[in-house]
Amino acid sequence: MRRRLTADEPSPRSVFLDVPNMPWEATKFPGIRCKTLFSDAGGMATLLLEMEPGAEVPLHEHTAIEQTYVLKGHFVDEEGECLPGQFVWRPAGNTHIAWAGKEGATILGIFLRPNIFADGRPFFTEERG
């Protein structure tokens, strides 16, 4: 076991995920499924999201940075659009609606909880212990 460089203890182990064989999880948003790749008590989350054509993430505000990489399809909000291989990040306080284009979208999203939704629905909004 490798030792840490900055402390006299073992290095924490890497966590490998077999993402293609992970099941898709339903979300509270019609037409959107996800695979949670990482989530911690501090609020960080990394999700693989699959959006059907026209599926929408309703009006919400990010309390910290959100980062999105588009793997396939067309991911849009009021300020612009991303195609496969493109990336968008939004600063804390950014308030938007996001949706998939007519071919749907698969995206990798990295963000910090909580997100605040205008309609009050929870989706990675509650603090987790």
mmCIF file of C-alpha atoms in Angstrom:
data_model
loop_
_atom_site.group_PDB
_atom_site.id
_atom_site.type_symbol
_atom_site.label_atom_id
_atom_site.label_comp_id
_atom_site.label_asym_id
_atom_site.label_seq_id
_atom_site.Cartn_x
_atom_site.Cartn_y
_atom_site.Cartn_z
ATOM 1 C CA MET A 1 0.000 0.000 0.000
ATOM 2 C CA ARG A 2 1.377 3.375 -1.019
ATOM 3 C CA ARG A 3 1.788 5.958 1.759
ATOM 4 C CA ARG A 4 0.672 9.553 1.523
ATOM 5 C CA LEU A 5 3.319 12.199 0.900
ATOM 6 C CA THR A 6 1.811 14.703 3.330
ATOM 7 C CA ALA A 7 0.811 12.444 6.240
ATOM 8 C CA ASP A 8 2.092 9.254 7.819
ATOM 9 C CA GLU A 9 -0.814 7.076 6.756
ATOM 10 C CA PRO A 10 -1.897 4.905 3.820
ATOM 11 C CA SER A 11 -3.052 6.618 0.657
ATOM 12 C CA PRO A 12 -6.858 6.441 0.278
ATOM 13 C CA ARG A 13 -7.850 3.994 -2.447
ATOM 14 C CA SER A 14 -9.222 5.017 -5.837
ATOM 15 C CA VAL A 15 -12.846 4.166 -6.607
ATOM 16 C CA PHE A 16 -13.469 2.675 -10.054
ATOM 17 C CA LEU A 17 -17.008 2.532 -11.456
ATOM 18 C CA ASP A 18 -18.287 0.302 -14.256
ATOM 19 C CA VAL A 19 -20.507 3.084 -15.582
ATOM 20 C CA PRO A 20 -21.868 1.243 -18.673
ATOM 21 C CA ASN A 21 -23.225 -1.480 -16.388
ATOM 22 C CA MET A 22 -24.667 0.843 -13.747
ATOM 23 C CA PRO A 23 -28.471 1.132 -13.870
ATOM 24 C CA TRP A 24 -30.078 4.402 -14.905
ATOM 25 C CA GLU A 25 -32.017 6.028 -12.052
ATOM 26 C CA ALA A 26 -35.283 7.908 -12.533
ATOM 27 C CA THR A 27 -35.221 11.602 -11.597
ATOM 28 C CA LYS A 28 -38.041 13.917 -10.567
ATOM 29 C CA PHE A 29 -37.961 15.423 -14.063
ATOM 30 C CA PRO A 30 -39.909 13.757 -16.886
ATOM 31 C CA GLY A 31 -37.616 12.343 -19.573
ATOM 32 C CA ILE A 32 -34.399 12.619 -17.535
ATOM 33 C CA ARG A 33 -32.486 9.682 -16.056
ATOM 34 C CA CYS A 34 -29.159 9.735 -14.255
ATOM 35 C CA LYS A 35 -26.254 7.723 -12.978
ATOM 36 C CA THR A 36 -24.702 9.169 -9.827
ATOM 37 C CA LEU A 37 -20.951 8.856 -10.307
ATOM 38 C CA PHE A 38 -19.974 10.769 -7.178
ATOM 39 C CA SER A 39 -21.745 12.446 -4.295
ATOM 40 C CA ASP A 40 -20.362 13.463 -0.926
ATOM 41 C CA ALA A 41 -21.525 14.987 2.332
ATOM 42 C CA GLY A 42 -19.833 18.273 1.409
ATOM 43 C CA GLY A 43 -22.246 18.820 -1.459
ATOM 44 C CA MET A 44 -20.193 17.854 -4.502
ATOM 45 C CA ALA A 45 -21.989 15.724 -7.102
ATOM 46 C CA THR A 46 -21.055 14.292 -10.481
ATOM 47 C CA LEU A 47 -23.933 12.924 -12.555
ATOM 48 C CA LEU A 48 -24.261 11.345 -15.953
ATOM 49 C CA LEU A 49 -27.617 12.551 -17.260
ATOM 50 C CA GLU A 50 -29.574 11.186 -20.192
ATOM 51 C CA MET A 51 -32.255 13.527 -21.474
ATOM 52 C CA GLU A 52 -34.984 12.580 -23.918
ATOM 53 C CA PRO A 53 -35.733 15.021 -26.755
ATOM 54 C CA GLY A 54 -37.204 18.208 -25.288
ATOM 55 C CA ALA A 55 -36.749 17.104 -21.654
ATOM 56 C CA GLU A 56 -36.328 20.104 -19.361
ATOM 57 C CA VAL A 57 -34.632 20.907 -16.074
ATOM 58 C CA PRO A 58 -36.998 23.601 -14.749
ATOM 59 C CA LEU A 59 -36.039 27.032 -13.459
ATOM 60 C CA HIS A 60 -33.339 26.714 -10.816
ATOM 61 C CA GLU A 61 -30.431 28.583 -9.260
ATOM 62 C CA HIS A 62 -26.995 27.192 -8.553
ATOM 63 C CA THR A 63 -25.547 28.093 -5.177
ATOM 64 C CA ALA A 64 -22.057 27.191 -6.427
ATOM 65 C CA ILE A 65 -20.380 26.485 -9.762
ATOM 66 C CA GLU A 66 -21.997 24.066 -12.217
ATOM 67 C CA GLN A 67 -19.935 22.421 -14.963
ATOM 68 C CA THR A 68 -21.442 20.506 -17.898
ATOM 69 C CA TYR A 69 -19.719 18.517 -20.654
ATOM 70 C CA VAL A 70 -21.915 17.310 -23.533
ATOM 71 C CA LEU A 71 -21.248 13.730 -24.625
ATOM 72 C CA LYS A 72 -23.965 13.514 -27.264
ATOM 73 C CA GLY A 73 -26.970 15.416 -28.482
ATOM 74 C CA HIS A 74 -27.816 19.061 -27.974
ATOM 75 C CA PHE A 75 -27.988 20.790 -24.548
ATOM 76 C CA VAL A 76 -29.551 24.268 -24.445
ATOM 77 C CA ASP A 77 -30.416 27.110 -22.088
ATOM 78 C CA GLU A 78 -31.518 30.725 -22.568
ATOM 79 C CA GLU A 79 -27.905 31.892 -22.951
ATOM 80 C CA GLY A 80 -26.614 29.376 -25.478
ATOM 81 C CA GLU A 81 -26.222 25.800 -26.563
ATOM 82 C CA CYS A 82 -23.677 23.008 -26.387
ATOM 83 C CA LEU A 83 -23.062 20.215 -28.864
ATOM 84 C CA PRO A 84 -21.027 17.011 -28.373
ATOM 85 C CA GLY A 85 -17.547 17.774 -27.094
ATOM 86 C CA GLN A 86 -18.499 21.246 -25.894
ATOM 87 C CA PHE A 87 -18.463 22.487 -22.305
ATOM 88 C CA VAL A 88 -20.330 25.142 -20.334
ATOM 89 C CA TRP A 89 -19.828 26.305 -16.766
ATOM 90 C CA ARG A 90 -22.066 28.563 -14.762
ATOM 91 C CA PRO A 91 -21.047 30.607 -11.712
ATOM 92 C CA ALA A 92 -22.830 30.560 -8.370
ATOM 93 C CA GLY A 93 -26.088 32.481 -8.618
ATOM 94 C CA ASN A 94 -26.721 31.548 -12.252
ATOM 95 C CA THR A 95 -30.454 31.021 -12.683
ATOM 96 C CA HIS A 96 -31.669 29.179 -15.745
ATOM 97 C CA ILE A 97 -33.837 26.566 -17.427
ATOM 98 C CA ALA A 98 -31.986 23.882 -19.408
ATOM 99 C CA TRP A 99 -33.348 21.430 -21.964
ATOM 100 C CA ALA A 100 -32.366 18.820 -24.520
ATOM 101 C CA GLY A 101 -32.687 19.483 -28.233
ATOM 102 C CA LYS A 102 -34.750 17.417 -30.646
ATOM 103 C CA GLU A 103 -32.225 14.542 -30.574
ATOM 104 C CA GLY A 104 -31.969 14.483 -26.773
ATOM 105 C CA ALA A 105 -28.710 14.822 -24.866
ATOM 106 C CA THR A 106 -26.285 12.892 -22.694
ATOM 107 C CA ILE A 107 -24.278 15.144 -20.395
ATOM 108 C CA LEU A 108 -21.780 14.919 -17.580
ATOM 109 C CA GLY A 109 -22.722 17.406 -14.863
ATOM 110 C CA ILE A 110 -20.499 18.431 -11.951
ATOM 111 C CA PHE A 111 -21.989 20.754 -9.373
ATOM 112 C CA LEU A 112 -22.282 21.577 -5.700
ATOM 113 C CA ARG A 113 -25.501 21.182 -3.751
ATOM 114 C CA PRO A 114 -27.862 22.627 -2.993
ATOM 115 C CA ASN A 115 -29.647 23.700 -6.175
ATOM 116 C CA ILE A 116 -32.726 25.824 -5.553
ATOM 117 C CA PHE A 117 -35.732 25.138 -7.799
ATOM 118 C CA ALA A 118 -38.408 27.799 -8.338
ATOM 119 C CA ASP A 119 -41.191 25.252 -7.819
ATOM 120 C CA GLY A 120 -39.589 23.911 -4.612
ATOM 121 C CA ARG A 121 -39.012 20.373 -5.871
ATOM 122 C CA PRO A 122 -36.024 18.564 -4.402
ATOM 123 C CA PHE A 123 -33.313 17.232 -6.701
ATOM 124 C CA PHE A 124 -29.939 17.234 -5.032
ATOM 125 C CA THR A 125 -31.241 20.219 -3.083
ATOM 126 C CA GLU A 126 -31.347 18.835 0.426
ATOM 127 C CA GLU A 127 -28.235 18.757 2.544
ATOM 128 C CA ARG A 128 -26.953 15.212 2.929
ATOM 129 C CA GLY A 129 -25.087 13.886 5.937
#
